[in-house]
Tab-separated table of C-alpha atoms in Angstrom:
chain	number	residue	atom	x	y	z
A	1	UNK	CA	63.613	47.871	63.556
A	2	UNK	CA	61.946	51.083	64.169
A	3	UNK	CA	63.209	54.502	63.234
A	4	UNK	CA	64.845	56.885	66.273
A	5	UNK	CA	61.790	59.629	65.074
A	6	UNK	CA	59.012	57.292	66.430
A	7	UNK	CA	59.889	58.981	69.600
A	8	UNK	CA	59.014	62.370	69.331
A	9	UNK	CA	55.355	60.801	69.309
A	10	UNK	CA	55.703	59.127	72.748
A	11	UNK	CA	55.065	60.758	76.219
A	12	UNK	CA	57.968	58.840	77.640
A	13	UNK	CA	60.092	60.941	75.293
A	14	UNK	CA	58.762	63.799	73.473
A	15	UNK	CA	57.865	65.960	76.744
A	16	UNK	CA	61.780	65.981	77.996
A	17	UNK	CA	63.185	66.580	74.202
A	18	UNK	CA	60.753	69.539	73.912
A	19	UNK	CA	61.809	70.865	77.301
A	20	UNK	CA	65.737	70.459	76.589
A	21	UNK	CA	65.248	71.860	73.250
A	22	UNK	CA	63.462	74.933	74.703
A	23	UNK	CA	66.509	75.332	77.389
A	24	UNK	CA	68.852	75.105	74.869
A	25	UNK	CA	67.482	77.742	72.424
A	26	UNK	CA	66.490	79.896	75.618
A	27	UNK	CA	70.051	80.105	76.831
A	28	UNK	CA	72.009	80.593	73.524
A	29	UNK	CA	68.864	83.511	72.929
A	30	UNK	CA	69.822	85.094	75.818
A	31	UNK	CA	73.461	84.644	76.257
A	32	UNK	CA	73.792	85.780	72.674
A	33	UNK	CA	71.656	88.764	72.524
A	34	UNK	CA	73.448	90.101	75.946
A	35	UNK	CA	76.606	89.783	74.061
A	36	UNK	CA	74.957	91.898	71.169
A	37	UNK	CA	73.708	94.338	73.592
A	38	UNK	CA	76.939	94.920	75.419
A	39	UNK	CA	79.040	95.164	72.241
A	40	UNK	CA	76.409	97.713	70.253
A	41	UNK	CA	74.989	99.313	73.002
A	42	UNK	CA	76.365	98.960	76.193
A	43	UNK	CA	80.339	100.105	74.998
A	44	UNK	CA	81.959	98.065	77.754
A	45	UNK	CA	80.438	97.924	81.695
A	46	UNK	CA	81.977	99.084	84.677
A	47	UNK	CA	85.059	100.816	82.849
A	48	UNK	CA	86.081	97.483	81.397
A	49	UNK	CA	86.622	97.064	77.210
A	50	UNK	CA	83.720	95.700	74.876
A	51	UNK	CA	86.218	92.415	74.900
A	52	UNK	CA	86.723	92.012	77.969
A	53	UNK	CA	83.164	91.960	79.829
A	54	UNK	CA	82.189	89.458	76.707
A	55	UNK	CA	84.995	87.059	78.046
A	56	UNK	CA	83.862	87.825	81.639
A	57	UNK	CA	79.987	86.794	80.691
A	58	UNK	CA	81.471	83.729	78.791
A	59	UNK	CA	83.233	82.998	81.888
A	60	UNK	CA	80.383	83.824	84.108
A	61	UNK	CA	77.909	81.241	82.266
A	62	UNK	CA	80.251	77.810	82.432
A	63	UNK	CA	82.010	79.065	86.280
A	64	UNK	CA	78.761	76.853	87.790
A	65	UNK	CA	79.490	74.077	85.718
A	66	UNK	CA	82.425	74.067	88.025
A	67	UNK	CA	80.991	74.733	91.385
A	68	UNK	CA	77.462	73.011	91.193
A	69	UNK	CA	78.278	69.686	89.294
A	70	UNK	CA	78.926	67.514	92.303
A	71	UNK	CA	75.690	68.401	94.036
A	72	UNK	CA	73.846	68.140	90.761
A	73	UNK	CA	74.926	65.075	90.572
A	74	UNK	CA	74.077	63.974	93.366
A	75	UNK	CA	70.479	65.632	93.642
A	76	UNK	CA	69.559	63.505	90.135
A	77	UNK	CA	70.889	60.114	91.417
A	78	UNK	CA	69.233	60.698	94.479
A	79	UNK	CA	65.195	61.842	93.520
A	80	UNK	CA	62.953	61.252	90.978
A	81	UNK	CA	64.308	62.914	87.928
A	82	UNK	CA	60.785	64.684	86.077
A	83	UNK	CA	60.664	66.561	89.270
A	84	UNK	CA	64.181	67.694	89.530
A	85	UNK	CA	63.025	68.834	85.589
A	86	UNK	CA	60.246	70.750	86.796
A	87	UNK	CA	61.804	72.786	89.729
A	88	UNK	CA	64.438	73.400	86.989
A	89	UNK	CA	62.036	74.575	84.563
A	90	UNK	CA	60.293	76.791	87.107
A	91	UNK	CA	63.267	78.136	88.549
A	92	UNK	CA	64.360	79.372	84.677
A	93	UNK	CA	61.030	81.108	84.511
A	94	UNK	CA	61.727	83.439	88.032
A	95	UNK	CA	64.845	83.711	86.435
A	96	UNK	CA	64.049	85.265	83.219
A	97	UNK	CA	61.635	87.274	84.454
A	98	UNK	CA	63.909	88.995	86.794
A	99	UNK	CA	66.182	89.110	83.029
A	100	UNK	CA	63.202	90.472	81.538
A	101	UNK	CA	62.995	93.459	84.031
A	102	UNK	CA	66.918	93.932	83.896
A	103	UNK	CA	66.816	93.918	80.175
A	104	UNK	CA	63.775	96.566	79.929
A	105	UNK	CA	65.527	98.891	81.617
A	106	UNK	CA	69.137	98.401	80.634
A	107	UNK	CA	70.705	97.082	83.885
A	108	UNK	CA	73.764	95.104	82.320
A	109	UNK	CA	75.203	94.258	85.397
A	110	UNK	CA	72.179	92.946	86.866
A	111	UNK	CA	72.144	90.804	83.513
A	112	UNK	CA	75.849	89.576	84.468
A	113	UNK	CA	74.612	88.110	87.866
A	114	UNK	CA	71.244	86.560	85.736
A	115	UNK	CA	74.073	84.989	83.364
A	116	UNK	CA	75.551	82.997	86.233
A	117	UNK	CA	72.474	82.182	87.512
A	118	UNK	CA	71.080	80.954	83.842
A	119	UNK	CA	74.609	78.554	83.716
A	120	UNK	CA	73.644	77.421	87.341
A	121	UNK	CA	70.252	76.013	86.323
A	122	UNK	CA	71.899	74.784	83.752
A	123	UNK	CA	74.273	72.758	85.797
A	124	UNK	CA	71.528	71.182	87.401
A	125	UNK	CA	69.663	70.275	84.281
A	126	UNK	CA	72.759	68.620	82.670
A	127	UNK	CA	73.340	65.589	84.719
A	128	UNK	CA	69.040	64.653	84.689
A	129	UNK	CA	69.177	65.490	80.556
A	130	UNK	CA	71.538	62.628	80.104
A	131	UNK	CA	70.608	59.987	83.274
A	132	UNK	CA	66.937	59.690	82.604
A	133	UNK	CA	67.602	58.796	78.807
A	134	UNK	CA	68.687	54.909	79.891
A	135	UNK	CA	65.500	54.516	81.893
A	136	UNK	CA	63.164	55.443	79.869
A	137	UNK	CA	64.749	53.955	76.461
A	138	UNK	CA	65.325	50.480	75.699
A	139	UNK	CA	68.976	49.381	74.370
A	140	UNK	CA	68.269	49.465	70.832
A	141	UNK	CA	66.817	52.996	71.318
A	142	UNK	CA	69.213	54.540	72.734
A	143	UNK	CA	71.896	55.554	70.370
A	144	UNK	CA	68.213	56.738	68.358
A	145	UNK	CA	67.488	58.625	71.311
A	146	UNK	CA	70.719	60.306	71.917
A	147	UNK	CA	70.895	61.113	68.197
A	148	UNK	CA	67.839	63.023	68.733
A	149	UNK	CA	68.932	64.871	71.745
A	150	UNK	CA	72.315	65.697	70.314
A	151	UNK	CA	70.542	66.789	67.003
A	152	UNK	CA	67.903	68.984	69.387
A	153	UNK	CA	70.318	70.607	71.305
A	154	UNK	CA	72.684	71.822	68.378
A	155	UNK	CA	69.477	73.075	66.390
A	156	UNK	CA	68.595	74.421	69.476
A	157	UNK	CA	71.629	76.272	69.691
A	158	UNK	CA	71.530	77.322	66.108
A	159	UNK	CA	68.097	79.334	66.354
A	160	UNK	CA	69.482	80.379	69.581
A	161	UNK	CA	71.894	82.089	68.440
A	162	UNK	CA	70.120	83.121	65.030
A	163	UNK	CA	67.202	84.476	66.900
A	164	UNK	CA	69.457	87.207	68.920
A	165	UNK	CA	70.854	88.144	65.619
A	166	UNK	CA	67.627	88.769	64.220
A	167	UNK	CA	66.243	90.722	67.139
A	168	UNK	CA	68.843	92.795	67.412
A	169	UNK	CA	67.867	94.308	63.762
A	170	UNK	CA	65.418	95.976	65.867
A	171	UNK	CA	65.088	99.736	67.563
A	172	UNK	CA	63.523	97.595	70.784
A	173	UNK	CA	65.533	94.565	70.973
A	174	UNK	CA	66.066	94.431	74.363
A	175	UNK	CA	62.493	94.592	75.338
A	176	UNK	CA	61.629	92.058	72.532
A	177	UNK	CA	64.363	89.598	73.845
A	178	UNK	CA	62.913	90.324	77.279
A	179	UNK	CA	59.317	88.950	75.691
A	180	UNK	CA	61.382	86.362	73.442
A	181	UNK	CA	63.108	84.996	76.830
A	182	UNK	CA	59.991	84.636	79.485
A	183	UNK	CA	57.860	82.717	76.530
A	184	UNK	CA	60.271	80.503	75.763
A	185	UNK	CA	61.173	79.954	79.745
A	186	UNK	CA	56.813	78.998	80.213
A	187	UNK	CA	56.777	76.739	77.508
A	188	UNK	CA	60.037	75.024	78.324
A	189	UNK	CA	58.108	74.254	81.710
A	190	UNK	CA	55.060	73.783	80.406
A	191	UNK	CA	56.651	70.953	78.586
A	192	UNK	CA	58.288	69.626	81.621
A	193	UNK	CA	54.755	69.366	83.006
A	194	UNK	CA	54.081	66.276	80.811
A	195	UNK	CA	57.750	64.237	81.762
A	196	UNK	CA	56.635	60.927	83.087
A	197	UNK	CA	57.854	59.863	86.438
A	198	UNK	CA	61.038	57.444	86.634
A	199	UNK	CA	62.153	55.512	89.800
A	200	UNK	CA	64.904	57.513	91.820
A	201	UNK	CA	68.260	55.786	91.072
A	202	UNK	CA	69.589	56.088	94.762
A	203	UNK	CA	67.291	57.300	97.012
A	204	UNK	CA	69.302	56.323	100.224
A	205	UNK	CA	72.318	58.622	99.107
A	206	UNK	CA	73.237	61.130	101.390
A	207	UNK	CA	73.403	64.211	100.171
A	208	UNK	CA	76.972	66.608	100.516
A	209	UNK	CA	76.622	70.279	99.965
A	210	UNK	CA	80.755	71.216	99.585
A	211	UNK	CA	80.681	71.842	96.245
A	212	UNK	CA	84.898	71.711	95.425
A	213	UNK	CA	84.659	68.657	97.629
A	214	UNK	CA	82.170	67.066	95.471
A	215	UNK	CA	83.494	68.188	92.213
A	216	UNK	CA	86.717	66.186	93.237
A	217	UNK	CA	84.299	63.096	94.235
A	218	UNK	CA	82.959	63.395	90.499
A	219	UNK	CA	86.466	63.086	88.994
A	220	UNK	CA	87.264	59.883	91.471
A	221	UNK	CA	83.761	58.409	89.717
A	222	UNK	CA	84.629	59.284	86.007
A	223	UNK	CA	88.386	57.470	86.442
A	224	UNK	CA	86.597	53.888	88.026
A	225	UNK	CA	86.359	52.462	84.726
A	226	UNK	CA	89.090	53.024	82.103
A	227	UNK	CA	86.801	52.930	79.177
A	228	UNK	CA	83.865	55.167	80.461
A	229	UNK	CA	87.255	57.394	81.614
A	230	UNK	CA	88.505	57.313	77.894
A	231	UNK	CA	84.811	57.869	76.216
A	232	UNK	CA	84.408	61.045	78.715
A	233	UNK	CA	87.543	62.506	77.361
A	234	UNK	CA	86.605	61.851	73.801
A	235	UNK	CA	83.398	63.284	74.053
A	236	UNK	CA	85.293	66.248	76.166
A	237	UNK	CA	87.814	66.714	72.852
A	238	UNK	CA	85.215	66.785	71.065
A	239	UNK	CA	83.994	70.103	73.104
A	240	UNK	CA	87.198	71.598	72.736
A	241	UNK	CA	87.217	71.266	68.747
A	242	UNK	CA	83.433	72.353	68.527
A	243	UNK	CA	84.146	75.567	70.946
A	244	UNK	CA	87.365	76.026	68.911
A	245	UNK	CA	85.792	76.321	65.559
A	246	UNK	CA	82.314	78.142	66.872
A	247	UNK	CA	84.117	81.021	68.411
A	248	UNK	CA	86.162	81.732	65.512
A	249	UNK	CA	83.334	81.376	62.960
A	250	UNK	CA	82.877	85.138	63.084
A	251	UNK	CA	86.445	86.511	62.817
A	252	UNK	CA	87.112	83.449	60.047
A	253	UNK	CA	84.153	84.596	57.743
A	254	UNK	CA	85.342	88.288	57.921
A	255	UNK	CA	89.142	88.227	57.879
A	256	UNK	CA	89.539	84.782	55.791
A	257	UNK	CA	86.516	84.887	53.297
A	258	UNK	CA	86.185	88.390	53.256
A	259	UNK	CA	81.798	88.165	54.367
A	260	UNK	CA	79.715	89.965	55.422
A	261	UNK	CA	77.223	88.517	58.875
A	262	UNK	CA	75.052	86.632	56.611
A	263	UNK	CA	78.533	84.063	56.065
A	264	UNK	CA	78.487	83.675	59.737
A	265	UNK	CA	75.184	82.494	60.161
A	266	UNK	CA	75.514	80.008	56.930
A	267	UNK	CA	79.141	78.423	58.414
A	268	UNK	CA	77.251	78.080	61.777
A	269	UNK	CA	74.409	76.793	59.848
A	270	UNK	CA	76.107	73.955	57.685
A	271	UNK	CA	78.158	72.937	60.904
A	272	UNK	CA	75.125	72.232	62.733
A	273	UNK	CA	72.985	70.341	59.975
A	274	UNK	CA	75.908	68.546	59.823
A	275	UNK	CA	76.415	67.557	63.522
A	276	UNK	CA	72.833	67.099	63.362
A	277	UNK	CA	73.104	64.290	59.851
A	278	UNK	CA	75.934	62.846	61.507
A	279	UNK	CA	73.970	61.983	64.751
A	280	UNK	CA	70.726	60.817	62.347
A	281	UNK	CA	73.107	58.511	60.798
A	282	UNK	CA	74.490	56.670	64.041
A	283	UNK	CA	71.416	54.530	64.817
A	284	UNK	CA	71.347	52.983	61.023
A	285	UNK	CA	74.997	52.761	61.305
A	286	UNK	CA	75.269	50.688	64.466
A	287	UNK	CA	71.984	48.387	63.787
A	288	UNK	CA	70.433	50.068	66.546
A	289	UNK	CA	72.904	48.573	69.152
A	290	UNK	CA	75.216	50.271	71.646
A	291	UNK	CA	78.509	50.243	69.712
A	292	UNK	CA	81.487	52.067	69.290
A	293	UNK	CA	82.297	51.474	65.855
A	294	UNK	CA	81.993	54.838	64.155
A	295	UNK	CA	83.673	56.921	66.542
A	296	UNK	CA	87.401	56.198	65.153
A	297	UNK	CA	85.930	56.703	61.744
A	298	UNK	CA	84.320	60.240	62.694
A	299	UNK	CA	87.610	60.808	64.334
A	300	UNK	CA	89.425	60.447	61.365
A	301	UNK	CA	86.647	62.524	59.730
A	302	UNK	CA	87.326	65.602	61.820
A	303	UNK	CA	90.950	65.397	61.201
A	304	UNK	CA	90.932	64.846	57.331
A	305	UNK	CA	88.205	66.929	56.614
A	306	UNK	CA	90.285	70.098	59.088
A	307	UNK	CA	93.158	69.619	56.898
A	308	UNK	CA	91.016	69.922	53.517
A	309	UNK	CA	89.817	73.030	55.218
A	310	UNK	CA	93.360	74.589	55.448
A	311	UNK	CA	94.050	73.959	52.132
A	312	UNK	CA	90.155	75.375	50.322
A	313	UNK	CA	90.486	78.616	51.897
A	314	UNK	CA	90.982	81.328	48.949
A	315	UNK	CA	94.275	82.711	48.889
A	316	UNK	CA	92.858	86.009	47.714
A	317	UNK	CA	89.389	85.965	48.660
A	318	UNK	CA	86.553	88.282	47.025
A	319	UNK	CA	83.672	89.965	49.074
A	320	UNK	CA	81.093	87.921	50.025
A	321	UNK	CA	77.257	87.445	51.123
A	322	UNK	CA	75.843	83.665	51.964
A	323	UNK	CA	75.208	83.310	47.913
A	324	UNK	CA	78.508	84.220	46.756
A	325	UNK	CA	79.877	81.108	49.214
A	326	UNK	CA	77.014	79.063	47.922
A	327	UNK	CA	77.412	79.609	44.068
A	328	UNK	CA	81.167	80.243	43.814
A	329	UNK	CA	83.111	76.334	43.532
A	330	UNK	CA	86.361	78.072	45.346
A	331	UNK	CA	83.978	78.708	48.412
A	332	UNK	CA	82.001	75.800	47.696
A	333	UNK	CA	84.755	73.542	49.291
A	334	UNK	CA	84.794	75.593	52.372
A	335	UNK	CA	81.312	74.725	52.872
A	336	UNK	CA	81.600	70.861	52.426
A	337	UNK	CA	84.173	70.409	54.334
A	338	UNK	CA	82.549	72.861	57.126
A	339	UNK	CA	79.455	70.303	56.803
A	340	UNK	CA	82.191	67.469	56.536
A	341	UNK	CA	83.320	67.926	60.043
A	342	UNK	CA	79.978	68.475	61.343
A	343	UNK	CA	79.009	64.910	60.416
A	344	UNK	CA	82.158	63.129	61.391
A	345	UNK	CA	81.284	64.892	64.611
A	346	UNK	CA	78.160	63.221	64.651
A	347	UNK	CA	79.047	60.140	64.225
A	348	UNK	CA	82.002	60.728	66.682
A	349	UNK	CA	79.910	61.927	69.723
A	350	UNK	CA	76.715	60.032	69.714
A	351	UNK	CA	78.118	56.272	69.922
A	352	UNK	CA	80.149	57.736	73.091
A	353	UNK	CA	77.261	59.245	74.812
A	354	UNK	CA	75.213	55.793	74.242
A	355	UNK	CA	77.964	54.057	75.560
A	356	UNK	CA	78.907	56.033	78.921
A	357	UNK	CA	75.301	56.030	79.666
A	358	UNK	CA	74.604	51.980	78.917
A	359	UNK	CA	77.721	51.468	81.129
A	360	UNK	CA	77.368	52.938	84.293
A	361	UNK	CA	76.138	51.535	86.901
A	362	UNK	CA	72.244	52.757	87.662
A	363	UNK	CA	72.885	54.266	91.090
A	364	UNK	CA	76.238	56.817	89.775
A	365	UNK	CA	74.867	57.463	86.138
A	366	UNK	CA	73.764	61.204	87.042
A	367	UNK	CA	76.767	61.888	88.820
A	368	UNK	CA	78.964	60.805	86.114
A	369	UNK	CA	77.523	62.637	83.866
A	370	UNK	CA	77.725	65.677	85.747
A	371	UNK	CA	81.524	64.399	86.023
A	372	UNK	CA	81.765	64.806	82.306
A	373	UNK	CA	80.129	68.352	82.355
A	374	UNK	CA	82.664	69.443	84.929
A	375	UNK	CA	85.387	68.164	82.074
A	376	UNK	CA	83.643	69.143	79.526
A	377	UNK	CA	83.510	72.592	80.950
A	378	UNK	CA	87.437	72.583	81.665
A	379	UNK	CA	88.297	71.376	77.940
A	380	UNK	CA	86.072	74.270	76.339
A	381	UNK	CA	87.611	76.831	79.034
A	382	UNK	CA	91.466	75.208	77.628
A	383	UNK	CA	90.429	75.692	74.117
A	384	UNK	CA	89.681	79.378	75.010
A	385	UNK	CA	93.163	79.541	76.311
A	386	UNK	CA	94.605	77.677	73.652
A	387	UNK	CA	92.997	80.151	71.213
A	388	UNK	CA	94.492	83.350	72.932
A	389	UNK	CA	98.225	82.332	72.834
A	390	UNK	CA	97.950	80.651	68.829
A	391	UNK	CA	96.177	83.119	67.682
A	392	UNK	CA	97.336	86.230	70.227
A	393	UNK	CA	101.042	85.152	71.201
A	394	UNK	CA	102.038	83.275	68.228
A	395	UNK	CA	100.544	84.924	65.785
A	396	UNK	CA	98.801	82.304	63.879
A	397	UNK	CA	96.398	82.919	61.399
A	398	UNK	CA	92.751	80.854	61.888
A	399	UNK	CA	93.254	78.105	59.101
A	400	UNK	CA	96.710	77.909	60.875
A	401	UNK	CA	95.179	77.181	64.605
A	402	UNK	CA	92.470	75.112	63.107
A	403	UNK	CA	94.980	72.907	61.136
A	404	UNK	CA	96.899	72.387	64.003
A	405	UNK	CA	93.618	71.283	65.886
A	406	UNK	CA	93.126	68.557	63.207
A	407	UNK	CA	96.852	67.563	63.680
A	408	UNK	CA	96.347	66.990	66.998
A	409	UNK	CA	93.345	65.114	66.528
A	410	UNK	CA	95.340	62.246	64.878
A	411	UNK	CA	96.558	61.389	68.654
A	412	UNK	CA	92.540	60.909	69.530
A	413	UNK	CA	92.230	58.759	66.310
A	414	UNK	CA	94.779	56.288	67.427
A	415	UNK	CA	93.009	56.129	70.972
A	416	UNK	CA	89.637	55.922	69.393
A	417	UNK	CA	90.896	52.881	67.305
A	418	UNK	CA	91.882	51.009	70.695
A	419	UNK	CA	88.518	52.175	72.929
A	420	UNK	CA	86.584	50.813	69.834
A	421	UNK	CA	88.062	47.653	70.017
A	422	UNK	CA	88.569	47.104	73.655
A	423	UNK	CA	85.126	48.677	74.894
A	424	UNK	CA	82.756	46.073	73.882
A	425	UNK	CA	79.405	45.392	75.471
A	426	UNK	CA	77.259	42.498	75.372
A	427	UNK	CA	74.735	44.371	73.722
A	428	UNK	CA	76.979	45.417	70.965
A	429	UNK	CA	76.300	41.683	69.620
């Protein structure tokens, strides 16, 4: 057996992961540094508050995952996939260049509209990201080769997001992120370029353009088969815990460890490298077949590990940079368990991914993956609500919310336990 990283020397694979990794930086980058600009600079748009416009851009950037699924579906089951990548690719580029112009000269509502847009080609990317993996892996690559994705895209996320930070430490950040945002959009499609050509899934489909019509279509798809139903979910949870615990990374670090920014970016940091080791780990841990062993185990992971966190958070905590958390043993546990739930995601989200993909059916795999972005979409919009009345209505404190996260998680252990041992392929030997 080979290991997953002999891929990233291989046309048939290292052209896409460059390209998705470049459209995942490229959107956190700008997503995130629009969200800096209108809380530092802009003061709130069109006589709204600072938090409300930030919700209204969150909402603005998944609304497409909503609307444009169905047909993105069925555009990447029905022609050959590298060149549904390309127009992709090129359409980001028109689209941050218009950004770039917007963000020279400080239109922020113009930026808004480019925020929708951004999620829309998005949309379309998500179901080909996913749907071209099975054709150009073999079985015993593929759990490799969605490790590497999964690992990509959160790393991806992770400079993303660092990146906007970083820039906006500067007098001229918008017109650097304006720079920052058109290179990154030429060399994601310069990437794209290189993607070898696949056969088209289902070339005599016949295309519908109704998009609430077709969204509804892509939930009839996802509930055909009760185990691909119960994996989408799963991976959809999983969603809803990681959007949980990113969003309140910020407030946590300031109002429950007492740091400074510095904390945010390590707890972001640690998460990721340890979503990313968790996904490294699945391919050794399933002998290179399509299993899903580990995902009960990285269920029970993420809900042990939450509950540790509840209890290691300081009581009285002490001012803090990134080296007091790292050098102090009361933080210390904070940070493991942080990383803790990181892998158990891992090794909860990869095995599912493998296995949706190896089980559908050739002809529907694109449009049930963009089934599971359309859920996946709904879930993190839930745990936003969620969110607002614990932490708004109820008053609960954020170790309170996320305990009762891991809590609930118990319920997706048990279900995890049953999938594992009811959804068994023939290639899981």
């Amino acid at each position: 057996m080979h290991s997953q990283f002999r891929l990233l020397g291989q046309r048939r694979f290292l052209p896409f992961y460059l390209t998705q990794f470049s459209g995942a930086f490229n959107d956190n980058l700008y997503k995130n540094a629009l969200l800096l600009l209108i809380t530092y600079s802009a003061g709130g748009l069109m006589g709204l508050s600072v938090d409300v416009v930030v919700n209204f851009a969150a909402f603005l950037f998944i609304l497409p995952f909503f609307l444009f699924s169905g047909i993105a579906g069925q555009l990447a089951d029905k022609y050959e996939k590298s060149r549904i990548i390309r127009a992709v690719k090129f359409l980001e580029i028109v689209i941050m260049a218009l950004a770039a112009v917007a963000l020279w000269f400080g239109w922020y509502e113009v930026l808004l509209v480019l925020l929708f847009l951004m999620g829309t080609q998005s949309t379309f990317f998500g179901p080909v990201k996913y749907a071209i993996l099975p054709q150009v892996l073999a079985d015993d690559e593929l759990v490799g080769g969605n490790a590497l994705v999964g690992m990509g895209t959160f790393v991806a996320i992770l400079l993303g997001t660092i990146a906007a930070g970083l820039l906006m430490g500067y007098e001229t950040a918008a017109r650097l992120t304006a720079i920052g945002v058109v290179v990154m959009a030429v060399l994601g499609y310069l990437a794209a370029r290189q993607v070898p050509q696949t056969a088209a899934a289902a070339g005599d489909l016949r295309l519908s353009l109704r998009p609430v019509r077709e969204t509804w279509h892509l939930m009839v798809l996802a509930a055909e088969r009760r185990q691909v139903l119960l994996a989408v979910l799963a991976i959809s949870w999983f969603w809803f815990l990681g959007a949980a615990y990113l969003t309140q990374f910020p407030n946590f670090a300031r109002t429950n460890l007492r740091g400074d920014e510095t904390v945010v970016t390590l707890l972001l940091a640690l998460f990721t490298i340890g979503i990313s080791v968790g996904s490294m780990l699945c391919e050794r841990l399933t002998g290179h077949r399509v299993s899903l062993r580990l995902v009960p185990w990285g269920a029970l992971g993420l809900s042990l590990l939450g509950v540790d966190l509840y209890f290691s958070v300081p009581e009285a905590p002490v001012p803090s940079t990134w080296l007091t958390m790292l050098t102090d043993p009361v933080y210390l546990r904070v940070l493991v368990d942080l990383m803790g739930i990181g892998i158990a995601g891992g090794l909860f989200i990869v095995p599912l991914y493998a296995y949706i993909q190896h089980e559908t059916p050739f002809g529907k795999r694109a449009r049930l993956i963009a089934a599971l972005n359309v859920i996946n979409a709904l879930f993190m919009v839930v745990s936003a609500l969620v969110a607002m009345v614990l932490l708004g209505v109820l008053d609960f404190t954020i170790p309170e919310f996320l305990l009762s996260l891991s809590l609930t998680n118990l319920l997706v252990v048990a279900s995890a336990w049953r999938l594992a041992r009811v959804a068994v392929s023939p290639s899981c030997g």
